[in-house]
Amino acid sequence: MSVIIPVYNIERHLRQCLDSVTGQTLTELEIICVDDGSTDGSPEILVDYAQRDGRFQIITQPNTGPGVARNTGMDRATGEYLIFLDSDDWFEPDFLERMVAKAKETGADVTICRTVEFDTDTGAELPSEWMLKERYLPKETFAPEEMAEHIFQFTYGWPWDKLYRAEMVRQAGLFYPPLPNSEDLVFVFQSLTAASRISILPNVLVHHRANRMNSVSNSRHRDPEVPYEALALLRQTLEERGIYRQYEPAFLNWAMEFLVWNVANMGDRKAQRQYFYKLKRTWLPAMRFDSHPRSYYENGFTYRKYLLAQYAPWPVFASILRGYKWWKGSTERGNDR
């Protein structure tokens, strides 16, 4: 069993992560930590753990991003199963034992567990049911073809809640593209469509840190075009494998939401306006959403957001977006009382 952990400037949370890995009830592990050019105390922490635990392998490389770091770890891995963990999360003690047992029991190429988010500042758990949408699941173990219409919707494009059979990953030629963000969705969704069988473990086993300002997910504004590049790359790989048409409804329903969400959540208003026009004039037309009727898109709210982004002028889009965020914020504040 190979545990691959990319590490970059995470000294504040790294020990909690590594303690929860070394404390696993499944003890036959190789723990491959790839230091991706950290400039804080993370390398010293890794050396400390490696000196005390022979299961650790520490690899150091220049900063090239989490995807390349995961590829580096994957090249070194020798286990029957692979898992890619984030260095600021922590895990239930029987996480890996239960995941491997489920994979062996079902013969799954990909095994997925439930997760929960917790707030970095308060430590409070956050509502997390949205992270695995059970309503789409045909059963606990299934082939991807059995849910072709929702393969991109039932889970998210992150790897830390997913256990992979290493031979499947190698045979499918899967790797993370060298993108500064959104690289994981390319790998994850390719893996789901390449798997012969996917299995769900309906237990919360991963505690995922939210609201950490230096996380990759909070730095999308630095490379605002990358999410679209990742989306286009995923579509290209599906087309090259000859399976895009099979998964096109799921892809387009998900891609519509993903593209609008990325622009709507840009923190810099000037950049948001710039990429609103990029979304309208380039990205949305390139995906050819308008080549299908309204009935093709199952979520009416998402489709209305698409129409707003595609056809409304910037002042209207910005005004409605501000109103929606105000309403959402007031609703959440009301629920906290």
mmCIF file of C-alpha atoms in Angstrom:
data_model
loop_
_atom_site.group_PDB
_atom_site.id
_atom_site.type_symbol
_atom_site.label_atom_id
_atom_site.label_comp_id
_atom_site.label_asym_id
_atom_site.label_seq_id
_atom_site.Cartn_x
_atom_site.Cartn_y
_atom_site.Cartn_z
ATOM 1 C CA MET A 1 0.000 0.000 0.000
ATOM 2 C CA SER A 2 1.553 3.288 -1.159
ATOM 3 C CA VAL A 3 0.572 6.586 0.470
ATOM 4 C CA ILE A 4 1.678 9.596 -1.584
ATOM 5 C CA ILE A 5 1.693 13.015 0.074
ATOM 6 C CA PRO A 6 2.776 16.192 -1.764
ATOM 7 C CA VAL A 7 4.134 18.721 0.729
ATOM 8 C CA TYR A 8 4.564 22.451 0.242
ATOM 9 C CA ASN A 9 4.944 25.050 3.035
ATOM 10 C CA ILE A 10 2.531 23.325 5.389
ATOM 11 C CA GLU A 11 4.526 23.177 8.643
ATOM 12 C CA ARG A 12 1.548 24.352 10.732
ATOM 13 C CA HIS A 13 -0.578 21.300 9.891
ATOM 14 C CA LEU A 14 1.913 18.704 8.668
ATOM 15 C CA ARG A 15 2.489 16.843 11.932
ATOM 16 C CA GLN A 16 -1.245 16.269 12.456
ATOM 17 C CA CYS A 17 -1.462 14.771 8.972
ATOM 18 C CA LEU A 18 1.600 12.544 9.361
ATOM 19 C CA ASP A 19 0.580 11.379 12.845
ATOM 20 C CA SER A 20 -2.794 10.275 11.476
ATOM 21 C CA VAL A 21 -1.008 8.304 8.736
ATOM 22 C CA THR A 22 1.599 6.651 10.973
ATOM 23 C CA GLY A 23 -1.177 5.776 13.422
ATOM 24 C CA GLN A 24 -3.168 3.767 10.869
ATOM 25 C CA THR A 25 -4.308 0.274 11.839
ATOM 26 C CA LEU A 26 -3.003 -0.864 8.454
ATOM 27 C CA THR A 27 0.712 -0.820 9.146
ATOM 28 C CA GLU A 28 2.206 -2.278 5.936
ATOM 29 C CA LEU A 29 2.664 1.061 4.213
ATOM 30 C CA GLU A 30 5.206 2.946 2.197
ATOM 31 C CA ILE A 31 4.703 6.631 2.947
ATOM 32 C CA ILE A 32 6.118 8.686 0.085
ATOM 33 C CA CYS A 33 6.350 12.397 0.909
ATOM 34 C CA VAL A 34 7.339 14.672 -1.965
ATOM 35 C CA ASP A 35 8.627 18.023 -0.739
ATOM 36 C CA ASP A 36 7.758 20.366 -3.576
ATOM 37 C CA GLY A 37 10.348 23.052 -2.848
ATOM 38 C CA SER A 38 9.110 24.133 0.592
ATOM 39 C CA THR A 39 10.706 27.238 2.097
ATOM 40 C CA ASP A 40 9.319 26.836 5.639
ATOM 41 C CA GLY A 41 9.990 24.160 8.255
ATOM 42 C CA SER A 42 8.245 21.358 6.375
ATOM 43 C CA PRO A 43 11.475 19.639 5.153
ATOM 44 C CA GLU A 44 12.825 19.416 8.701
ATOM 45 C CA ILE A 45 9.552 17.859 9.888
ATOM 46 C CA LEU A 46 9.734 15.259 7.119
ATOM 47 C CA VAL A 47 13.328 14.368 8.028
ATOM 48 C CA ASP A 48 12.294 13.977 11.663
ATOM 49 C CA TYR A 49 9.543 11.496 10.789
ATOM 50 C CA ALA A 50 11.773 9.577 8.363
ATOM 51 C CA GLN A 51 14.436 9.159 11.034
ATOM 52 C CA ARG A 52 11.885 7.683 13.418
ATOM 53 C CA ASP A 53 9.859 5.566 10.983
ATOM 54 C CA GLY A 54 11.445 3.429 8.271
ATOM 55 C CA ARG A 55 8.240 3.416 6.201
ATOM 56 C CA PHE A 56 8.908 7.002 5.083
ATOM 57 C CA GLN A 57 10.530 7.923 1.789
ATOM 58 C CA ILE A 58 11.324 11.617 1.370
ATOM 59 C CA ILE A 59 11.766 13.057 -2.115
ATOM 60 C CA THR A 60 12.795 16.673 -2.653
ATOM 61 C CA GLN A 61 12.206 18.567 -5.877
ATOM 62 C CA PRO A 62 11.933 22.192 -7.074
ATOM 63 C CA ASN A 63 8.473 23.725 -6.765
ATOM 64 C CA THR A 64 6.453 22.477 -9.735
ATOM 65 C CA GLY A 65 2.981 22.081 -8.244
ATOM 66 C CA PRO A 66 0.978 19.299 -6.588
ATOM 67 C CA GLY A 67 0.287 17.369 -9.779
ATOM 68 C CA VAL A 68 3.929 16.913 -10.690
ATOM 69 C CA ALA A 69 4.696 16.062 -7.047
ATOM 70 C CA ARG A 70 2.065 13.316 -7.113
ATOM 71 C CA ASN A 71 3.518 11.977 -10.366
ATOM 72 C CA THR A 72 6.951 11.863 -8.741
ATOM 73 C CA GLY A 73 5.542 9.870 -5.828
ATOM 74 C CA MET A 74 3.657 7.573 -8.183
ATOM 75 C CA ASP A 75 6.870 6.775 -10.064
ATOM 76 C CA ARG A 76 8.428 5.608 -6.784
ATOM 77 C CA ALA A 77 5.398 3.664 -5.516
ATOM 78 C CA THR A 78 5.484 -0.152 -5.378
ATOM 79 C CA GLY A 79 2.248 -0.937 -3.519
ATOM 80 C CA GLU A 80 -0.769 -2.802 -4.855
ATOM 81 C CA TYR A 81 -2.897 0.243 -4.039
ATOM 82 C CA LEU A 82 -2.235 3.985 -4.269
ATOM 83 C CA ILE A 83 -3.733 6.868 -2.379
ATOM 84 C CA PHE A 84 -2.904 10.570 -2.748
ATOM 85 C CA LEU A 85 -3.403 12.462 0.500
ATOM 86 C CA ASP A 86 -3.311 16.206 1.167
ATOM 87 C CA SER A 87 -0.737 17.244 3.752
ATOM 88 C CA ASP A 88 -3.156 19.442 5.718
ATOM 89 C CA ASP A 89 -5.900 16.821 6.209
ATOM 90 C CA TRP A 90 -6.166 14.108 8.839
ATOM 91 C CA PHE A 91 -7.657 10.648 8.790
ATOM 92 C CA GLU A 92 -9.520 8.167 10.952
ATOM 93 C CA PRO A 93 -7.192 5.433 12.334
ATOM 94 C CA ASP A 94 -8.855 2.631 10.342
ATOM 95 C CA PHE A 95 -9.146 4.690 7.125
ATOM 96 C CA LEU A 96 -6.647 2.763 5.013
ATOM 97 C CA GLU A 97 -7.492 -0.657 6.448
ATOM 98 C CA ARG A 98 -11.172 -0.226 5.630
ATOM 99 C CA MET A 99 -10.499 1.208 2.176
ATOM 100 C CA VAL A 100 -8.188 -1.665 1.192
ATOM 101 C CA ALA A 101 -10.595 -4.241 2.615
ATOM 102 C CA LYS A 102 -13.461 -2.762 0.584
ATOM 103 C CA ALA A 103 -11.350 -2.710 -2.577
ATOM 104 C CA LYS A 104 -10.339 -6.345 -2.153
ATOM 105 C CA GLU A 105 -13.863 -7.448 -1.234
ATOM 106 C CA THR A 106 -15.433 -5.838 -4.311
ATOM 107 C CA GLY A 107 -12.556 -5.996 -6.796
ATOM 108 C CA ALA A 108 -12.878 -2.242 -7.309
ATOM 109 C CA ASP A 109 -10.321 -0.237 -9.241
ATOM 110 C CA VAL A 110 -11.426 2.909 -7.388
ATOM 111 C CA THR A 111 -12.799 2.938 -3.841
ATOM 112 C CA ILE A 112 -14.335 6.134 -2.445
ATOM 113 C CA CYS A 113 -15.195 7.004 1.162
ATOM 114 C CA ARG A 114 -17.231 9.781 2.725
ATOM 115 C CA THR A 115 -15.437 12.846 4.065
ATOM 116 C CA VAL A 116 -16.192 15.801 6.301
ATOM 117 C CA GLU A 117 -14.868 19.359 6.134
ATOM 118 C CA PHE A 118 -13.669 21.206 9.196
ATOM 119 C CA ASP A 119 -12.935 24.879 9.615
ATOM 120 C CA THR A 120 -9.222 25.633 9.994
ATOM 121 C CA ASP A 121 -9.829 28.517 12.402
ATOM 122 C CA THR A 122 -12.550 27.073 14.649
ATOM 123 C CA GLY A 123 -12.079 23.328 14.209
ATOM 124 C CA ALA A 124 -15.840 22.998 13.769
ATOM 125 C CA GLU A 125 -17.174 20.404 11.350
ATOM 126 C CA LEU A 126 -19.080 21.812 8.382
ATOM 127 C CA PRO A 127 -22.085 20.330 6.567
ATOM 128 C CA SER A 128 -20.477 17.988 4.047
ATOM 129 C CA GLU A 129 -23.217 15.825 2.552
ATOM 130 C CA TRP A 130 -22.641 17.514 -0.823
ATOM 131 C CA MET A 131 -19.186 15.933 -1.124
ATOM 132 C CA LEU A 132 -20.669 12.546 -2.121
ATOM 133 C CA LYS A 133 -24.088 12.659 -3.781
ATOM 134 C CA GLU A 134 -25.669 9.338 -2.895
ATOM 135 C CA ARG A 135 -28.818 10.041 -4.937
ATOM 136 C CA TYR A 136 -26.846 9.333 -8.110
ATOM 137 C CA LEU A 137 -25.440 5.983 -6.995
ATOM 138 C CA PRO A 138 -27.036 2.897 -8.584
ATOM 139 C CA LYS A 139 -25.589 0.729 -5.783
ATOM 140 C CA GLU A 140 -22.506 0.573 -3.563
ATOM 141 C CA THR A 141 -20.370 -1.117 -6.226
ATOM 142 C CA PHE A 142 -20.929 -0.387 -9.900
ATOM 143 C CA ALA A 143 -19.331 -0.030 -13.308
ATOM 144 C CA PRO A 144 -18.935 3.546 -14.595
ATOM 145 C CA GLU A 145 -21.257 2.749 -17.508
ATOM 146 C CA GLU A 146 -24.075 2.155 -15.011
ATOM 147 C CA MET A 147 -24.082 5.846 -14.110
ATOM 148 C CA ALA A 148 -22.757 7.364 -17.309
ATOM 149 C CA GLU A 149 -25.175 10.303 -17.026
ATOM 150 C CA HIS A 150 -23.798 11.369 -13.618
ATOM 151 C CA ILE A 151 -20.185 10.167 -13.517
ATOM 152 C CA PHE A 152 -18.941 13.775 -13.113
ATOM 153 C CA GLN A 153 -21.590 14.770 -10.580
ATOM 154 C CA PHE A 154 -21.651 12.120 -7.851
ATOM 155 C CA THR A 155 -18.171 12.934 -6.521
ATOM 156 C CA TYR A 156 -15.660 15.751 -6.901
ATOM 157 C CA GLY A 157 -12.395 15.901 -8.821
ATOM 158 C CA TRP A 158 -10.096 15.539 -5.836
ATOM 159 C CA PRO A 159 -8.060 12.400 -5.066
ATOM 160 C CA TRP A 160 -7.757 12.291 -1.271
ATOM 161 C CA ASP A 161 -10.961 10.291 -0.671
ATOM 162 C CA LYS A 162 -10.160 7.729 -3.382
ATOM 163 C CA LEU A 163 -8.075 4.546 -3.259
ATOM 164 C CA TYR A 164 -6.679 3.320 -6.585
ATOM 165 C CA ARG A 165 -5.611 -0.113 -7.727
ATOM 166 C CA ALA A 166 -2.105 0.657 -8.955
ATOM 167 C CA GLU A 167 -2.218 -1.742 -11.910
ATOM 168 C CA MET A 168 -5.319 0.001 -13.291
ATOM 169 C CA VAL A 169 -3.584 3.388 -13.054
ATOM 170 C CA ARG A 170 -0.544 2.066 -14.894
ATOM 171 C CA GLN A 171 -2.505 0.245 -17.584
ATOM 172 C CA ALA A 172 -4.653 3.326 -18.254
ATOM 173 C CA GLY A 173 -1.557 5.538 -18.412
ATOM 174 C CA LEU A 174 -2.959 7.999 -15.888
ATOM 175 C CA PHE A 175 -0.924 10.933 -14.620
ATOM 176 C CA TYR A 176 -1.505 14.452 -13.339
ATOM 177 C CA PRO A 177 -0.980 17.263 -15.870
ATOM 178 C CA PRO A 178 1.548 19.956 -14.848
ATOM 179 C CA LEU A 179 -1.054 22.613 -14.042
ATOM 180 C CA PRO A 180 -0.897 24.901 -10.970
ATOM 181 C CA ASN A 181 -4.501 24.063 -10.012
ATOM 182 C CA SER A 182 -7.398 21.887 -11.228
ATOM 183 C CA GLU A 183 -4.857 19.236 -12.240
ATOM 184 C CA ASP A 184 -6.520 16.719 -9.953
ATOM 185 C CA LEU A 185 -9.870 16.770 -11.763
ATOM 186 C CA VAL A 186 -8.175 15.586 -14.977
ATOM 187 C CA PHE A 187 -6.668 12.574 -13.196
ATOM 188 C CA VAL A 188 -9.706 11.767 -11.059
ATOM 189 C CA PHE A 189 -12.355 11.845 -13.771
ATOM 190 C CA GLN A 190 -10.157 9.925 -16.181
ATOM 191 C CA SER A 191 -9.710 7.289 -13.481
ATOM 192 C CA LEU A 192 -13.457 6.979 -12.902
ATOM 193 C CA THR A 193 -14.130 6.387 -16.599
ATOM 194 C CA ALA A 194 -11.173 3.974 -16.881
ATOM 195 C CA ALA A 195 -12.175 1.837 -13.892
ATOM 196 C CA SER A 196 -13.893 -1.485 -14.438
ATOM 197 C CA ARG A 197 -15.570 -1.185 -11.046
ATOM 198 C CA ILE A 198 -16.069 1.633 -8.506
ATOM 199 C CA SER A 199 -16.990 0.994 -4.889
ATOM 200 C CA ILE A 200 -18.365 3.298 -2.194
ATOM 201 C CA LEU A 201 -17.528 3.023 1.501
ATOM 202 C CA PRO A 202 -20.306 5.003 3.247
ATOM 203 C CA ASN A 203 -18.214 5.996 6.278
ATOM 204 C CA VAL A 204 -16.607 9.346 7.094
ATOM 205 C CA LEU A 205 -12.890 8.544 7.177
ATOM 206 C CA VAL A 206 -11.232 11.772 5.961
ATOM 207 C CA HIS A 207 -11.272 15.164 7.703
ATOM 208 C CA HIS A 208 -10.631 17.773 5.039
ATOM 209 C CA ARG A 209 -9.399 21.211 6.023
ATOM 210 C CA ALA A 210 -11.415 24.177 4.673
ATOM 211 C CA ASN A 211 -10.757 27.938 4.797
ATOM 212 C CA ARG A 212 -6.977 27.651 4.628
ATOM 213 C CA MET A 213 -5.860 30.767 2.768
ATOM 214 C CA ASN A 214 -2.681 29.299 1.254
ATOM 215 C CA SER A 215 -4.312 26.189 -0.178
ATOM 216 C CA VAL A 216 -4.231 25.547 -3.927
ATOM 217 C CA SER A 217 -8.021 25.853 -4.122
ATOM 218 C CA ASN A 218 -7.791 29.360 -2.674
ATOM 219 C CA SER A 219 -5.159 30.488 -5.181
ATOM 220 C CA ARG A 220 -7.086 30.007 -8.434
ATOM 221 C CA HIS A 221 -7.130 33.788 -8.980
ATOM 222 C CA ARG A 222 -3.387 33.657 -9.725
ATOM 223 C CA ASP A 223 -3.988 31.408 -12.752
ATOM 224 C CA PRO A 224 -7.597 32.106 -13.756
ATOM 225 C CA GLU A 225 -7.418 30.357 -17.133
ATOM 226 C CA VAL A 226 -6.190 27.043 -15.754
ATOM 227 C CA PRO A 227 -9.606 25.600 -14.754
ATOM 228 C CA TYR A 228 -10.769 25.962 -18.359
ATOM 229 C CA GLU A 229 -7.504 24.435 -19.597
ATOM 230 C CA ALA A 230 -8.050 21.455 -17.286
ATOM 231 C CA LEU A 231 -11.622 21.065 -18.507
ATOM 232 C CA ALA A 232 -10.544 21.188 -22.159
ATOM 233 C CA LEU A 233 -7.735 18.692 -21.478
ATOM 234 C CA LEU A 234 -10.153 16.273 -19.813
ATOM 235 C CA ARG A 235 -12.518 16.493 -22.769
ATOM 236 C CA GLN A 236 -9.635 15.913 -25.177
ATOM 237 C CA THR A 237 -8.501 12.782 -23.323
ATOM 238 C CA LEU A 238 -12.039 11.374 -23.329
ATOM 239 C CA GLU A 239 -12.288 12.013 -27.069
ATOM 240 C CA GLU A 240 -8.914 10.370 -27.707
ATOM 241 C CA ARG A 241 -10.085 7.294 -25.801
ATOM 242 C CA GLY A 242 -13.268 7.206 -27.902
ATOM 243 C CA ILE A 243 -15.620 7.460 -24.931
ATOM 244 C CA TYR A 244 -16.590 11.128 -24.927
ATOM 245 C CA ARG A 245 -19.998 10.596 -26.566
ATOM 246 C CA GLN A 246 -20.897 8.033 -23.932
ATOM 247 C CA TYR A 247 -20.236 10.528 -21.145
ATOM 248 C CA GLU A 248 -21.104 13.770 -22.968
ATOM 249 C CA PRO A 249 -24.362 14.536 -21.090
ATOM 250 C CA ALA A 250 -22.645 14.167 -17.717
ATOM 251 C CA PHE A 251 -19.641 16.164 -18.886
ATOM 252 C CA LEU A 252 -21.608 19.093 -20.288
ATOM 253 C CA ASN A 253 -23.994 19.290 -17.331
ATOM 254 C CA TRP A 254 -21.004 19.405 -14.991
ATOM 255 C CA ALA A 255 -18.808 21.650 -17.177
ATOM 256 C CA MET A 256 -21.529 24.293 -17.463
ATOM 257 C CA GLU A 257 -21.682 24.651 -13.695
ATOM 258 C CA PHE A 258 -17.900 24.467 -13.288
ATOM 259 C CA LEU A 259 -17.065 27.232 -15.748
ATOM 260 C CA VAL A 260 -19.628 29.717 -14.444
ATOM 261 C CA TRP A 261 -18.699 28.900 -10.828
ATOM 262 C CA ASN A 262 -15.026 29.651 -11.444
ATOM 263 C CA VAL A 263 -15.732 33.135 -12.779
ATOM 264 C CA ALA A 264 -18.472 33.899 -10.242
ATOM 265 C CA ASN A 265 -16.089 33.089 -7.373
ATOM 266 C CA MET A 266 -13.127 35.215 -8.464
ATOM 267 C CA GLY A 267 -12.255 37.578 -5.623
ATOM 268 C CA ASP A 268 -10.689 40.287 -7.777
ATOM 269 C CA ARG A 269 -13.520 42.260 -9.375
ATOM 270 C CA LYS A 270 -11.367 43.564 -12.241
ATOM 271 C CA ALA A 271 -10.240 40.041 -13.082
ATOM 272 C CA GLN A 272 -13.790 38.794 -12.715
ATOM 273 C CA ARG A 273 -15.000 41.296 -15.311
ATOM 274 C CA GLN A 274 -12.154 40.361 -17.666
ATOM 275 C CA TYR A 275 -12.868 36.646 -17.412
ATOM 276 C CA PHE A 276 -16.616 37.150 -17.609
ATOM 277 C CA TYR A 277 -16.021 38.277 -21.191
ATOM 278 C CA LYS A 278 -13.598 35.386 -21.747
ATOM 279 C CA LEU A 279 -16.284 33.026 -20.458
ATOM 280 C CA LYS A 280 -18.943 34.585 -22.693
ATOM 281 C CA ARG A 281 -16.926 34.930 -25.893
ATOM 282 C CA THR A 282 -14.568 31.946 -25.796
ATOM 283 C CA TRP A 283 -15.085 29.283 -23.141
ATOM 284 C CA LEU A 284 -18.838 28.755 -23.289
ATOM 285 C CA PRO A 285 -19.002 28.760 -27.112
ATOM 286 C CA ALA A 286 -16.042 26.345 -27.279
ATOM 287 C CA MET A 287 -17.984 23.807 -25.196
ATOM 288 C CA ARG A 288 -21.000 24.163 -27.537
ATOM 289 C CA PHE A 289 -23.588 24.127 -24.797
ATOM 290 C CA ASP A 290 -26.060 25.766 -27.192
ATOM 291 C CA SER A 291 -25.961 22.763 -29.527
ATOM 292 C CA HIS A 292 -28.365 20.958 -27.190
ATOM 293 C CA PRO A 293 -31.928 21.844 -26.138
ATOM 294 C CA ARG A 294 -32.843 23.035 -22.656
ATOM 295 C CA SER A 295 -34.138 19.545 -21.800
ATOM 296 C CA TYR A 296 -30.582 18.207 -22.146
ATOM 297 C CA TYR A 297 -29.580 20.039 -18.954
ATOM 298 C CA GLU A 298 -31.169 18.576 -15.855
ATOM 299 C CA ASN A 299 -30.500 21.412 -13.381
ATOM 300 C CA GLY A 300 -32.698 24.408 -14.181
ATOM 301 C CA PHE A 301 -30.844 26.706 -11.788
ATOM 302 C CA THR A 302 -27.501 25.886 -13.417
ATOM 303 C CA TYR A 303 -28.965 26.425 -16.867
ATOM 304 C CA ARG A 304 -30.270 29.866 -15.863
ATOM 305 C CA LYS A 305 -26.779 30.781 -14.612
ATOM 306 C CA TYR A 306 -25.415 29.698 -17.977
ATOM 307 C CA LEU A 307 -27.944 31.862 -19.835
ATOM 308 C CA LEU A 308 -27.064 34.784 -17.599
ATOM 309 C CA ALA A 309 -23.332 34.387 -18.289
ATOM 310 C CA GLN A 310 -23.796 33.754 -22.008
ATOM 311 C CA TYR A 311 -26.294 36.479 -22.856
ATOM 312 C CA ALA A 312 -26.505 39.107 -20.096
ATOM 313 C CA PRO A 313 -24.241 42.196 -20.118
ATOM 314 C CA TRP A 314 -21.617 42.505 -17.396
ATOM 315 C CA PRO A 315 -23.532 44.995 -15.170
ATOM 316 C CA VAL A 316 -26.537 42.648 -15.021
ATOM 317 C CA PHE A 317 -24.383 39.602 -14.292
ATOM 318 C CA ALA A 318 -22.433 41.460 -11.576
ATOM 319 C CA SER A 319 -25.588 42.871 -9.973
ATOM 320 C CA ILE A 320 -27.335 39.503 -9.796
ATOM 321 C CA LEU A 321 -24.163 37.866 -8.497
ATOM 322 C CA ARG A 322 -23.875 40.427 -5.682
ATOM 323 C CA GLY A 323 -27.514 39.924 -4.779
ATOM 324 C CA TYR A 324 -27.133 36.151 -4.718
ATOM 325 C CA LYS A 325 -24.040 36.291 -2.515
ATOM 326 C CA TRP A 326 -25.784 38.681 -0.128
ATOM 327 C CA TRP A 327 -28.800 36.397 0.072
ATOM 328 C CA LYS A 328 -26.633 33.304 0.595
ATOM 329 C CA GLY A 329 -24.619 35.054 3.312
ATOM 330 C CA SER A 330 -27.706 36.275 5.155
ATOM 331 C CA THR A 331 -29.230 32.794 4.974
ATOM 332 C CA GLU A 332 -26.094 31.193 6.424
ATOM 333 C CA ARG A 333 -25.928 33.807 9.190
ATOM 334 C CA GLY A 334 -29.555 33.134 9.998
ATOM 335 C CA ASN A 335 -28.906 29.412 10.234
ATOM 336 C CA ASP A 336 -26.085 30.048 12.706
ATOM 337 C CA ARG A 337 -28.335 31.809 15.171
#
